[in-house]
XYZ file of C-alpha atoms in Angstrom:
261
model
C 5.619 -24.200 -37.204
C 5.279 -23.437 -33.467
C 3.760 -20.110 -32.518
C 6.414 -17.681 -31.166
C 6.099 -17.049 -27.463
C 5.415 -13.706 -25.857
C 6.068 -14.265 -22.170
C 4.895 -12.150 -19.227
C 6.805 -12.686 -15.976
C 5.497 -10.889 -12.874
C 8.163 -10.303 -10.206
C 7.796 -9.118 -6.630
C 10.103 -7.233 -4.277
C 10.152 -8.990 -0.903
C 12.269 -9.065 2.225
C 15.430 -10.996 1.363
C 15.162 -14.713 2.127
C 18.266 -14.571 4.362
C 16.793 -11.873 6.648
C 14.903 -12.932 9.758
C 11.557 -11.084 9.726
C 10.574 -8.947 12.723
C 7.065 -7.930 13.757
C 6.546 -4.164 13.998
C 5.741 -2.457 17.300
C 2.052 -2.137 16.448
C 1.859 -5.886 15.741
C 0.045 -5.216 12.484
C 2.676 -6.366 9.967
C 6.263 -7.441 9.470
C 8.765 -4.591 9.783
C 9.958 -3.544 6.327
C 11.737 -0.238 6.991
C 15.512 -0.446 6.788
C 15.398 -4.147 5.844
C 17.188 -5.673 2.852
C 14.859 -6.569 -0.019
C 15.379 -8.619 -3.164
C 13.413 -10.448 -5.867
C 11.075 -13.164 -4.655
C 13.034 -16.451 -5.143
C 10.150 -18.147 -6.968
C 10.054 -15.234 -9.421
C 13.772 -15.684 -10.114
C 12.890 -19.222 -11.214
C 10.257 -17.795 -13.567
C 12.664 -15.343 -15.215
C 15.229 -18.120 -15.606
C 12.608 -20.426 -17.160
C 11.633 -17.757 -19.703
C 15.266 -17.037 -20.628
C 16.028 -20.752 -21.059
C 13.038 -21.069 -23.393
C 14.587 -18.347 -25.536
C 17.963 -20.096 -25.505
C 16.406 -23.400 -26.641
C 14.649 -21.604 -29.547
C 11.922 -24.240 -29.760
C 9.500 -22.582 -29.823
C 11.077 -19.191 -30.556
C 10.572 -16.430 -27.974
C 9.762 -12.983 -29.344
C 9.452 -11.058 -26.078
C 10.030 -11.450 -22.342
C 8.228 -8.763 -20.341
C 8.857 -8.396 -16.593
C 6.278 -6.584 -14.472
C 6.232 -5.468 -10.858
C 3.636 -3.560 -8.841
C 4.708 -1.680 -5.739
C 6.716 1.283 -4.444
C 9.492 3.049 -6.342
C 12.158 0.619 -5.134
C 10.559 -2.159 -7.200
C 12.640 -0.768 -10.050
C 15.610 -2.616 -8.508
C 14.055 -6.057 -9.035
C 12.975 -5.105 -12.555
C 16.556 -4.124 -13.404
C 17.676 -7.478 -12.021
C 15.083 -9.272 -14.181
C 16.328 -7.455 -17.283
C 19.939 -8.207 -16.365
C 18.974 -11.894 -16.204
C 17.491 -11.718 -19.700
C 14.093 -9.992 -19.778
C 13.728 -7.651 -22.763
C 11.744 -4.882 -21.115
C 9.715 -4.160 -18.021
C 6.701 -2.341 -16.636
C 6.583 -0.823 -13.162
C 3.074 -0.232 -11.841
C 3.845 2.214 -9.068
C 1.819 2.039 -5.864
C 2.765 4.690 -3.274
C 4.235 3.136 -0.135
C 1.879 3.897 2.732
C 4.164 2.150 5.200
C 3.979 -1.182 7.029
C 3.300 -3.127 3.882
C 0.143 -1.236 2.902
C 1.464 -0.634 -0.629
C 1.040 -4.328 -1.357
C -1.840 -5.540 -3.483
C -3.826 -8.583 -2.432
C -3.690 -11.668 -4.706
C -7.037 -10.892 -6.357
C -5.912 -7.335 -7.087
C -2.676 -8.635 -8.616
C -4.591 -11.142 -10.741
C -6.939 -8.422 -12.023
C -3.963 -6.186 -12.828
C -2.213 -8.993 -14.704
C -5.393 -9.742 -16.660
C -5.444 -6.099 -17.822
C -1.754 -6.268 -18.758
C -2.385 -9.474 -20.738
C -5.196 -7.765 -22.633
C -2.968 -4.779 -23.463
C 0.370 -6.491 -24.140
C -0.877 -9.712 -25.741
C 1.375 -12.416 -24.204
C 0.442 -16.037 -24.819
C 2.280 -17.417 -21.776
C 2.474 -16.108 -18.205
C 5.113 -17.605 -15.925
C 5.058 -16.596 -12.268
C 6.277 -17.922 -8.952
C 3.856 -20.252 -7.205
C 3.900 -17.891 -4.205
C 5.806 -15.016 -2.649
C 7.808 -15.731 0.469
C 6.294 -12.823 2.407
C 2.605 -13.791 2.467
C 2.738 -17.346 0.999
C -0.737 -16.922 -0.493
C -0.190 -19.198 -3.526
C -3.313 -17.764 -5.196
C -2.406 -15.280 -7.945
C -1.644 -17.737 -10.749
C -4.834 -19.701 -10.184
C -6.956 -16.543 -9.975
C -5.402 -15.183 -13.170
C -6.165 -18.406 -15.038
C -9.760 -18.167 -13.851
C -10.118 -14.539 -14.938
C -8.645 -15.226 -18.385
C -10.188 -18.641 -18.929
C -6.732 -20.039 -19.777
C -5.261 -23.432 -18.995
C -2.869 -23.586 -16.063
C -0.232 -25.783 -14.457
C 0.941 -25.006 -10.934
C 4.169 -25.822 -9.072
C 6.078 -26.740 -12.214
C 9.293 -28.740 -11.812
C 9.734 -29.320 -15.575
C 8.368 -27.537 -18.667
C 8.396 -28.994 -22.180
C 6.740 -28.016 -25.465
C 5.073 -30.682 -27.585
C 4.536 -30.518 -31.335
C 2.294 -27.576 -32.056
C 1.213 -25.155 -29.350
C 0.868 -27.516 -26.400
C 2.808 -27.308 -23.146
C 3.594 -30.294 -20.906
C 4.335 -29.483 -17.278
C 5.599 -31.941 -14.702
C 4.722 -31.166 -11.100
C 5.503 -32.928 -7.862
C 2.536 -34.275 -5.912
C 2.210 -36.424 -2.818
C 3.651 -39.818 -3.656
C 5.150 -39.001 -7.047
C 4.934 -36.687 -10.042
C 2.071 -35.608 -12.284
C 2.228 -34.372 -15.870
C -0.419 -31.993 -17.183
C -0.772 -30.714 -20.732
C -2.589 -27.659 -22.063
C -2.680 -25.582 -25.268
C -1.412 -22.011 -25.413
C -2.260 -19.465 -24.151
C -1.662 -20.583 -20.595
C -0.386 -19.923 -17.071
C 2.520 -21.688 -15.336
C 3.559 -21.242 -11.707
C 7.078 -22.328 -10.781
C 8.466 -24.461 -7.961
C 11.974 -24.731 -6.541
C 13.061 -27.843 -8.495
C 12.462 -26.229 -11.883
C 15.916 -24.707 -12.347
C 18.868 -22.901 -10.785
C 18.600 -19.140 -11.535
C 21.689 -17.542 -13.065
C 23.564 -14.646 -11.555
C 23.363 -11.424 -13.513
C 26.807 -10.637 -14.935
C 28.245 -7.134 -14.740
C 27.988 -6.564 -18.536
C 24.325 -7.633 -18.446
C 23.658 -5.377 -15.463
C 25.035 -2.467 -17.480
C 22.968 -3.449 -20.537
C 19.830 -3.644 -18.369
C 20.137 0.068 -17.608
C 19.485 0.790 -21.285
C 16.475 -1.492 -21.626
C 12.982 -0.025 -21.649
C 11.312 0.412 -18.250
C 7.805 1.801 -18.548
C 6.039 3.534 -15.638
C 2.338 2.900 -15.087
C -0.262 3.327 -12.348
C -3.237 1.222 -11.308
C -5.569 3.850 -12.759
C -3.946 3.341 -16.163
C -5.311 -0.197 -16.074
C -8.571 0.643 -14.302
C -7.778 -1.594 -11.331
C -9.161 -0.917 -7.859
C -6.585 -0.821 -5.069
C -9.238 -1.406 -2.394
C -8.319 -4.005 0.187
C -10.755 -6.766 1.093
C -8.726 -8.283 3.891
C -7.701 -6.773 7.222
C -4.787 -8.062 9.271
C -5.945 -8.076 12.874
C -2.712 -9.056 14.578
C 0.739 -10.394 13.718
C 2.730 -12.247 16.364
C 6.040 -14.055 16.374
C 5.863 -17.775 17.185
C 6.583 -18.620 20.831
C 10.150 -19.716 21.569
C 10.656 -23.466 21.444
C 11.305 -25.206 24.702
C 14.557 -27.060 25.077
C 14.566 -30.818 24.666
C 15.557 -33.386 27.264
C 17.816 -36.425 27.205
C 16.950 -39.932 28.341
C 19.370 -42.698 29.264
C 17.737 -45.589 27.445
C 14.628 -46.863 25.640
C 12.769 -47.486 28.882
C 13.422 -43.909 29.904
C 12.125 -42.662 26.555
C 8.929 -44.721 26.867
C 8.378 -43.448 30.396
C 8.852 -39.861 29.259
C 6.418 -40.293 26.369
C 3.831 -41.724 28.741
C 4.402 -38.819 31.094
C 3.722 -36.373 28.241
C 0.633 -38.289 27.188
C 2.096 -39.108 23.771
C 1.472 -42.851 24.193
């Protein structure tokens, strides 16, 4: 009989994907004050994947735990995760020092998650392949290294074989690749994996009654120290307008003029 799954799903509060980011006046970070935030889209895919595993019941899912580390407003994304189907959540509160300084670096997140795994005992961690604010795409891989677990990144399809083995299909240059590993393991999700559900009003109300535990980094013995320093953040230069040519000869002449051919 397959081993029941205990799934950990980290979620991150980021600037909403529909908002155009602006650089702050000091040019040290993206402006976050007074800007709409929401759950990282790749993390929505992860919550949806975990909930669908429960609905399929093969293997059975005993627990779906959502976790977020950041300022007090991270509670909003945890409530959303529970409204989508997570059973409970943990908020590791990091005081907001302004201009994004409350954010952990990928290695810090991976170390925190490793401590949570040791304490909570999940046998599967599903997380977005990256967050849309820093696009690091590192946390899942670092966590697998720290735990010594198998991993599959950028999953577009997840299936469970007989026993405790997971098959993950991922898109690569020129086709698809299928990797297989035994539990426990790490999966990072890509956009083609699923279409996240909207949280219904009844589920939003139920989420308010689900357990949300408050923790700090010191509870897990994790160092908040930053190893990277952002020197400068600049917006890309405006694109120059294109030009029109009358015919193919004109296009070739223009390309030669620009040194393209």
